Coordinates of C-alpha atoms in Angstrom, one line a residue:
M29 CA -58.6 -94.4 20.3
A30 CA -58.7 -90.6 20.5
I31 CA -59.9 -88.8 23.6
V32 CA -62.9 -86.6 23.0
G33 CA -63.0 -83.1 24.5
R34 CA -64.0 -79.5 23.9
F35 CA -61.6 -76.8 22.8
H36 CA -61.9 -73.1 23.6
D37 CA -59.6 -71.0 21.5
G38 CA -59.6 -68.0 23.9
R39 CA -61.0 -65.7 21.3
F40 CA -64.6 -66.8 20.8
A41 CA -67.1 -68.1 23.4
T42 CA -68.2 -71.1 21.3
A43 CA -66.5 -74.4 22.2
Q44 CA -65.5 -76.8 19.5
L45 CA -65.7 -80.6 19.8
V46 CA -62.3 -82.1 19.3
E47 CA -60.3 -85.3 19.4
L48 CA -57.0 -85.3 21.3
H49 CA -53.9 -87.3 20.3
Y50 CA -50.5 -87.6 21.8
L51 CA -47.5 -87.3 19.5
A52 CA -44.4 -89.0 21.0
E53 CA -42.0 -88.2 18.2
Y54 CA -41.1 -84.8 19.6
D55 CA -38.5 -84.5 22.3
N56 CA -41.1 -83.6 24.9
G57 CA -44.1 -84.8 23.1
A58 CA -47.1 -82.8 21.9
L59 CA -50.8 -82.7 22.3
L60 CA -52.5 -82.7 18.9
I61 CA -56.0 -81.1 18.9
N62 CA -58.0 -82.2 15.9
A63 CA -61.6 -81.2 14.9
A64 CA -64.0 -84.0 15.5
G65 CA -65.3 -85.4 12.2
D66 CA -62.8 -84.3 9.5
Q67 CA -59.8 -84.6 11.8
A68 CA -58.4 -81.2 10.7
E69 CA -55.6 -80.0 13.0
I70 CA -56.7 -77.1 15.0
A71 CA -53.7 -76.7 17.4
R72 CA -50.6 -78.4 18.6
W73 CA -49.4 -77.8 22.1
D74 CA -46.0 -78.9 23.4
V75 CA -46.4 -81.1 26.5
K76 CA -43.7 -79.1 28.3
D77 CA -46.0 -76.0 28.0
L78 CA -49.1 -77.7 29.3
Y79 CA -50.5 -77.1 32.8
L80 CA -53.7 -77.8 34.7
V81 CA -56.2 -75.1 35.6
A82 CA -59.0 -75.1 38.2
A83 CA -61.9 -77.3 37.1
R84 CA -65.2 -78.8 38.3
K85 CA -65.5 -82.3 39.7
D86 CA -65.1 -85.0 37.0
E87 CA -63.6 -82.4 34.6
L88 CA -60.0 -81.7 33.6
R89 CA -58.9 -78.5 32.0
L90 CA -55.7 -78.0 30.2
A91 CA -54.0 -74.7 29.2
A92 CA -50.6 -74.0 27.6
I93 CA -48.0 -71.4 28.0
G94 CA -47.9 -69.0 25.0
Q95 CA -51.6 -69.5 24.1
P96 CA -54.4 -66.9 24.5
A97 CA -55.4 -66.4 28.1
G98 CA -58.8 -68.2 27.6
A99 CA -57.6 -71.1 25.5
R100 CA -58.6 -74.3 27.1
V101 CA -59.0 -78.0 26.4
V102 CA -61.8 -79.5 28.5
V103 CA -62.1 -83.2 29.1
R104 CA -65.0 -84.8 31.1
G105 CA -65.5 -88.2 32.6
A106 CA -63.4 -90.2 34.9
H107 CA -62.3 -92.6 32.2
N108 CA -61.0 -89.9 29.8
I109 CA -59.4 -88.0 32.7
A110 CA -57.5 -91.1 33.7
R111 CA -56.3 -91.7 30.1
I112 CA -55.0 -88.1 30.0
T113 CA -53.1 -88.3 33.2
A114 CA -51.7 -91.7 32.3
T115 CA -50.6 -90.4 28.9
L116 CA -49.2 -87.1 30.3
P117 CA -47.7 -88.0 33.7
T118 CA -45.7 -84.8 33.8
L119 CA -49.0 -82.9 34.4
Q120 CA -49.3 -84.4 37.9
A121 CA -45.7 -83.6 38.7
K122 CA -46.2 -80.0 37.5
Q123 CA -49.4 -79.8 39.6
R124 CA -47.6 -81.0 42.7
R125 CA -44.8 -78.5 42.1
E126 CA -47.3 -75.7 41.6
T127 CA -49.3 -76.7 44.7
G128 CA -46.1 -76.8 46.7
R129 CA -45.0 -73.4 45.4
Q130 CA -48.4 -71.9 46.3
I131 CA -48.3 -73.4 49.8
R132 CA -44.8 -72.0 50.3
F133 CA -45.9 -68.6 49.1
A134 CA -48.9 -68.6 51.4
M135 CA -46.7 -69.6 54.4
A136 CA -44.2 -66.9 53.6
A137 CA -47.0 -64.3 53.2
T138 CA -48.5 -65.5 56.5
L139 CA -45.2 -65.2 58.3
A140 CA -44.6 -61.8 56.8
L141 CA -48.0 -60.6 58.0
A142 CA -47.4 -62.1 61.4
M143 CA -44.1 -60.2 61.6
V144 CA -45.7 -56.9 60.6
I145 CA -48.5 -57.4 63.2
A146 CA -45.9 -58.3 65.9
A147 CA -43.9 -55.1 64.9
Y148 CA -47.1 -53.1 65.1
L149 CA -48.2 -54.4 68.4
Y150 CA -44.9 -54.8 70.2
G151 CA -41.8 -53.7 68.3
V152 CA -42.8 -50.1 67.5
P153 CA -44.3 -49.4 70.9
L154 CA -41.2 -50.6 72.6
L155 CA -39.0 -48.4 70.4
A156 CA -41.4 -45.4 70.5
N157 CA -39.4 -43.5 73.2
R158 CA -36.2 -43.9 71.2
I159 CA -37.9 -42.9 68.0
V160 CA -39.2 -39.7 69.6
A161 CA -35.7 -38.5 70.3
L162 CA -35.1 -38.5 66.5
V163 CA -38.2 -36.5 65.6
P164 CA -37.3 -32.9 64.9
T165 CA -39.2 -30.5 67.2
D166 CA -40.6 -28.5 64.3
W167 CA -42.2 -31.6 62.9
E168 CA -43.8 -32.3 66.3
E169 CA -45.1 -28.7 66.5
R170 CA -46.7 -29.0 63.1
L171 CA -48.1 -32.4 64.1
G172 CA -49.6 -30.8 67.2
D173 CA -51.3 -28.2 64.9
T174 CA -52.7 -31.0 62.8
V175 CA -54.1 -32.8 65.9
A176 CA -55.6 -29.5 67.2
T177 CA -57.3 -28.9 63.9
Q178 CA -58.8 -32.4 63.8
I179 CA -60.0 -32.2 67.4
E180 CA -61.6 -28.8 66.7
A181 CA -63.3 -30.2 63.6
S182 CA -64.5 -33.4 65.5
I183 CA -66.2 -31.5 68.4
G184 CA -67.4 -28.5 66.4
G185 CA -64.7 -26.0 67.3
L186 CA -62.4 -25.0 70.1
R187 CA -63.6 -21.6 71.1
L188 CA -61.2 -19.6 73.3
C189 CA -62.7 -18.1 76.4
D190 CA -60.2 -15.3 76.3
A191 CA -58.3 -14.6 73.1
N192 CA -56.3 -11.7 74.5
P193 CA -52.8 -13.0 75.3
Q194 CA -52.1 -9.9 77.4
S195 CA -55.1 -10.4 79.7
L196 CA -54.2 -10.9 83.3
A197 CA -55.4 -14.5 83.3
N198 CA -53.5 -15.5 80.1
R199 CA -50.3 -13.8 81.4
A200 CA -50.6 -15.8 84.7
L201 CA -51.1 -19.1 82.8
A202 CA -48.2 -18.3 80.5
R203 CA -45.9 -17.4 83.5
F204 CA -46.8 -20.7 85.2
G205 CA -46.0 -22.6 82.0
Q206 CA -42.7 -20.9 81.6
A207 CA -41.8 -21.7 85.2
A208 CA -42.9 -25.3 84.8
L209 CA -40.6 -25.9 81.8
E210 CA -37.6 -24.1 83.4
G211 CA -34.7 -26.5 83.7
S212 CA -36.6 -29.4 82.0
G213 CA -34.6 -29.2 78.7
S214 CA -37.8 -29.1 76.7
P215 CA -37.4 -27.5 73.3
F216 CA -41.0 -26.3 73.2
T217 CA -42.7 -23.0 74.0
L218 CA -45.9 -23.7 75.9
D219 CA -49.2 -22.5 74.5
I220 CA -51.9 -22.8 77.2
K221 CA -55.4 -22.0 76.2
V222 CA -58.8 -22.2 78.0
V223 CA -61.6 -23.2 75.7
A224 CA -65.4 -23.2 76.3
S225 CA -66.8 -26.7 76.7
D226 CA -69.2 -28.6 78.9
V227 CA -66.7 -31.5 79.2
A228 CA -64.4 -31.2 82.3
N229 CA -61.1 -32.2 80.7
A230 CA -57.7 -31.1 79.6
I231 CA -55.6 -32.0 76.6
A232 CA -51.8 -32.0 76.2
L233 CA -50.9 -32.1 72.5
P234 CA -47.5 -32.9 70.9
G235 CA -45.4 -29.8 70.4
G236 CA -46.4 -27.8 73.5
Q237 CA -50.1 -27.0 73.2
V238 CA -52.2 -27.5 76.3
F239 CA -56.0 -27.0 76.4
I240 CA -58.0 -26.6 79.6
F241 CA -61.8 -27.0 79.1
S242 CA -63.9 -24.5 80.9
A243 CA -66.0 -27.1 82.7
L244 CA -62.9 -28.3 84.4
L245 CA -62.1 -24.8 85.5
D246 CA -65.6 -24.4 86.8
Q247 CA -65.1 -27.6 88.9
A248 CA -61.8 -26.4 90.4
Q249 CA -62.2 -24.9 93.9
S250 CA -58.6 -23.7 94.5
P251 CA -55.6 -22.5 92.4
D252 CA -53.7 -25.6 93.7
E253 CA -56.1 -27.9 91.8
I254 CA -55.7 -26.1 88.4
A255 CA -51.9 -25.8 89.1
G256 CA -51.8 -29.6 89.7
V257 CA -53.6 -30.3 86.4
L258 CA -51.5 -27.9 84.4
A259 CA -48.3 -29.2 85.9
H260 CA -49.2 -32.8 85.1
E261 CA -50.1 -31.9 81.5
I262 CA -46.9 -29.9 81.1
G263 CA -45.0 -32.9 82.4
H264 CA -46.3 -34.9 79.4
V265 CA -45.2 -32.1 77.1
A266 CA -41.7 -31.9 78.7
R267 CA -41.3 -35.7 78.2
R268 CA -42.9 -35.7 74.7
D269 CA -45.3 -38.3 75.9
G270 CA -47.9 -37.3 73.3
M271 CA -45.5 -37.8 70.4
E272 CA -44.4 -41.1 71.9
Q273 CA -48.0 -42.3 72.2
L274 CA -48.8 -41.3 68.7
I275 CA -45.9 -43.2 67.3
S276 CA -46.8 -46.2 69.5
S277 CA -50.5 -46.1 68.3
A278 CA -49.8 -45.3 64.7
G279 CA -47.2 -48.1 64.6
T280 CA -45.5 -48.7 61.2
G281 CA -47.4 -45.8 59.6
A282 CA -45.5 -43.5 61.9
L283 CA -42.2 -45.1 61.0
V284 CA -43.0 -44.6 57.3
G285 CA -43.9 -41.0 57.9
F286 CA -40.7 -40.4 59.8
I287 CA -38.5 -42.0 57.1
L288 CA -40.3 -40.0 54.4
G289 CA -40.2 -36.8 56.4
D290 CA -43.9 -36.6 56.4
M291 CA -45.1 -36.4 60.0
T292 CA -48.2 -34.4 59.1
G293 CA -49.1 -35.9 55.7
V294 CA -51.1 -38.9 54.7
S295 CA -49.1 -41.4 56.7
L296 CA -50.2 -39.9 60.0
A297 CA -52.7 -37.2 59.6
A298 CA -55.8 -39.3 59.2
G299 CA -57.5 -39.9 62.6
L300 CA -54.9 -38.1 64.7
G301 CA -57.5 -36.2 66.6
S302 CA -59.4 -39.3 67.6
M303 CA -56.2 -41.2 68.3
I304 CA -54.9 -38.5 70.7
V305 CA -58.4 -38.5 72.4
D306 CA -58.7 -42.3 72.7
A307 CA -55.1 -43.3 73.3
R308 CA -53.9 -43.8 76.8
F309 CA -50.6 -43.2 78.4
S310 CA -48.9 -46.0 80.2
R311 CA -49.0 -46.0 84.0
D312 CA -45.3 -45.2 84.0
A313 CA -45.9 -42.1 81.9
E314 CA -48.7 -41.0 84.3
R315 CA -46.5 -41.5 87.3
R316 CA -43.7 -39.5 85.7
A317 CA -46.1 -36.7 85.0
D318 CA -47.3 -36.7 88.6
A319 CA -43.7 -36.6 89.7
F320 CA -43.1 -33.7 87.4
A321 CA -45.9 -31.8 89.1
A322 CA -44.5 -32.7 92.5
N323 CA -41.1 -31.4 91.5
L324 CA -42.6 -28.2 90.3
A325 CA -44.4 -27.9 93.6
Q326 CA -40.9 -27.8 95.2
R327 CA -40.4 -24.4 93.4
L328 CA -44.0 -23.0 93.5
D329 CA -46.3 -23.1 96.5
F330 CA -49.1 -25.5 95.5
D331 CA -50.1 -28.9 96.6
P332 CA -49.9 -31.5 93.8
S333 CA -52.2 -33.9 95.7
S334 CA -55.0 -31.4 94.9
L335 CA -55.0 -33.0 91.5
A336 CA -56.5 -36.0 93.1
D337 CA -59.3 -33.9 94.8
L338 CA -60.2 -32.5 91.4
L339 CA -60.2 -35.9 89.7
N340 CA -62.5 -37.2 92.4
R341 CA -64.9 -34.3 92.1
V342 CA -65.1 -34.4 88.3
G343 CA -66.6 -37.9 88.3
R344 CA -68.8 -37.6 91.3
D345 CA -72.1 -36.4 89.7
D346 CA -73.0 -39.2 87.3
D347 CA -71.5 -41.9 85.1
V348 CA -71.8 -39.8 82.0
A349 CA -69.8 -37.0 83.5
R350 CA -67.3 -39.5 84.7
A351 CA -67.0 -41.1 81.2
L352 CA -66.5 -37.8 79.4
A353 CA -64.3 -36.1 81.9
L354 CA -60.6 -36.0 83.0
L355 CA -61.1 -38.9 85.3
S356 CA -61.7 -41.2 82.3
T357 CA -58.2 -40.6 81.0
H358 CA -56.5 -40.2 84.4
P359 CA -58.0 -43.0 86.6
L360 CA -57.5 -42.2 90.2
T361 CA -56.4 -45.5 91.6
D362 CA -55.7 -45.9 95.3
D363 CA -52.0 -46.4 94.5
R364 CA -51.9 -43.2 92.5
K365 CA -53.7 -41.2 95.2
A366 CA -51.3 -42.5 97.8
A367 CA -48.3 -41.6 95.6
L368 CA -49.7 -38.1 95.1
D369 CA -50.0 -37.7 98.8
R370 CA -46.4 -38.8 99.4
L371 CA -45.2 -36.5 96.7
S372 CA -47.0 -33.6 98.3
S373 CA -45.1 -33.9 101.6
D374 CA -42.0 -32.1 102.7
R375 CA -42.4 -29.1 100.5
P376 CA -40.2 -26.1 101.4
A377 CA -41.7 -23.1 103.2
G378 CA -41.8 -19.6 101.8
L379 CA -42.4 -20.5 98.2
S380 CA -44.2 -18.2 95.8
P381 CA -47.8 -19.3 94.9
P382 CA -48.5 -20.1 91.3
F383 CA -51.2 -17.5 91.1
N384 CA -52.0 -14.6 93.4
A385 CA -55.6 -13.9 94.5
E386 CA -56.3 -11.4 91.7
E387 CA -54.9 -13.8 89.0
W388 CA -56.9 -16.7 90.3
R389 CA -60.1 -14.6 90.2
A390 CA -59.3 -13.6 86.6
I391 CA -58.6 -17.2 85.6
K392 CA -61.9 -18.4 87.2
A393 CA -63.8 -15.7 85.4
M394 CA -62.2 -16.3 81.9
C395 CA -65.3 -18.1 80.5
R396 CA -68.1 -16.2 82.2
G397 CA -70.5 -14.9 79.7
A398 CA -69.3 -17.4 77.1
T399 CA -71.9 -19.9 76.0
N400 CA -70.4 -23.3 76.4
Q401 CA -70.5 -25.7 73.5
R402 CA -73.1 -28.4 73.5
G403 CA -73.4 -31.8 71.9
I404 CA -69.9 -33.0 72.5
T405 CA -70.2 -36.8 72.3
M406 CA -66.6 -37.9 72.3
S407 CA -64.2 -38.1 75.2
V408 CA -61.7 -35.3 74.6
G409 CA -59.0 -36.6 76.9
E410 CA -55.4 -35.9 77.5
V411 CA -53.1 -38.4 75.9
P412 CA -53.9 -40.5 79.0
T413 CA -53.5 -43.5 81.3
K414 CA -54.2 -47.2 81.2

């Protein structure tokens, strides 16, 4: 007795009532599909080409290799389904093999995803300092330009307080930067800028750019405090901490960019400004930057522990100021304050101060008369601390 089903030829939406017969005389057998009623042969599918497709409960759907994509034989009812599976036992074996293949594929894909995530979270950050050594300095400088552009766009502009590089204040800052990098082996030429902003903060970008925000300068009460901030930021530049942090944060995207020679293109450019703002240096990187400042204080007459005084003062007024200021990216823990105090001891006598009185007055006056920017809602931080 024939099994009744419906046949979809894959070309027209209308289904045709059919009777199914199994022909055993072929090497692998064949499924004969005849029109119900006149028994005209509509199609003949080799059993070896048959496979099951997804179906509703109490329904079995058959398709065949080499047939139109929508071609289906649909059989309904538990009795008819049982007869089909009994007549064509190879279907169940095929289904089991296909299910096993799909499970193996899913497991392999899951394992691959887990490996990518592990590399992103652990592998790349651990290798970041070694990768940095391979990054050409001109790439890092171009990347710093990209970051500066994105930060400028995100906060509505970085307006220089004093655009004249030959002004007394700018010459004093440049001289300090040159002295700071002396003997460090850094390949970069520092570019220190003071910009108008209501946020008391400082940014050290990859490639040697350092920004001091005017509100931080307003908070400073002595040249030692600004010298300490600058020395700390320059320490990050000298050790290429910004580049290391970007590679660590960007993960595999940074590796792809490095391999392709595209450190400022699509692989890294998106979101670099916010990444450099929100990312945080490790405690070790912060300690090393503090030590760099202390070593510089062995050559110039300033007290690096004054950095702690400024950090304290920046967050004193209210929680909002604290969240948006330098303190949010350089937490002043008791251990760090104690370390800064230790690093400040035993400085040689007779050193030259970083800035003389006239230079300090010029630096403090750089942004007077400039209207500070308003509406900054993001924390523009140095590539900072955990």
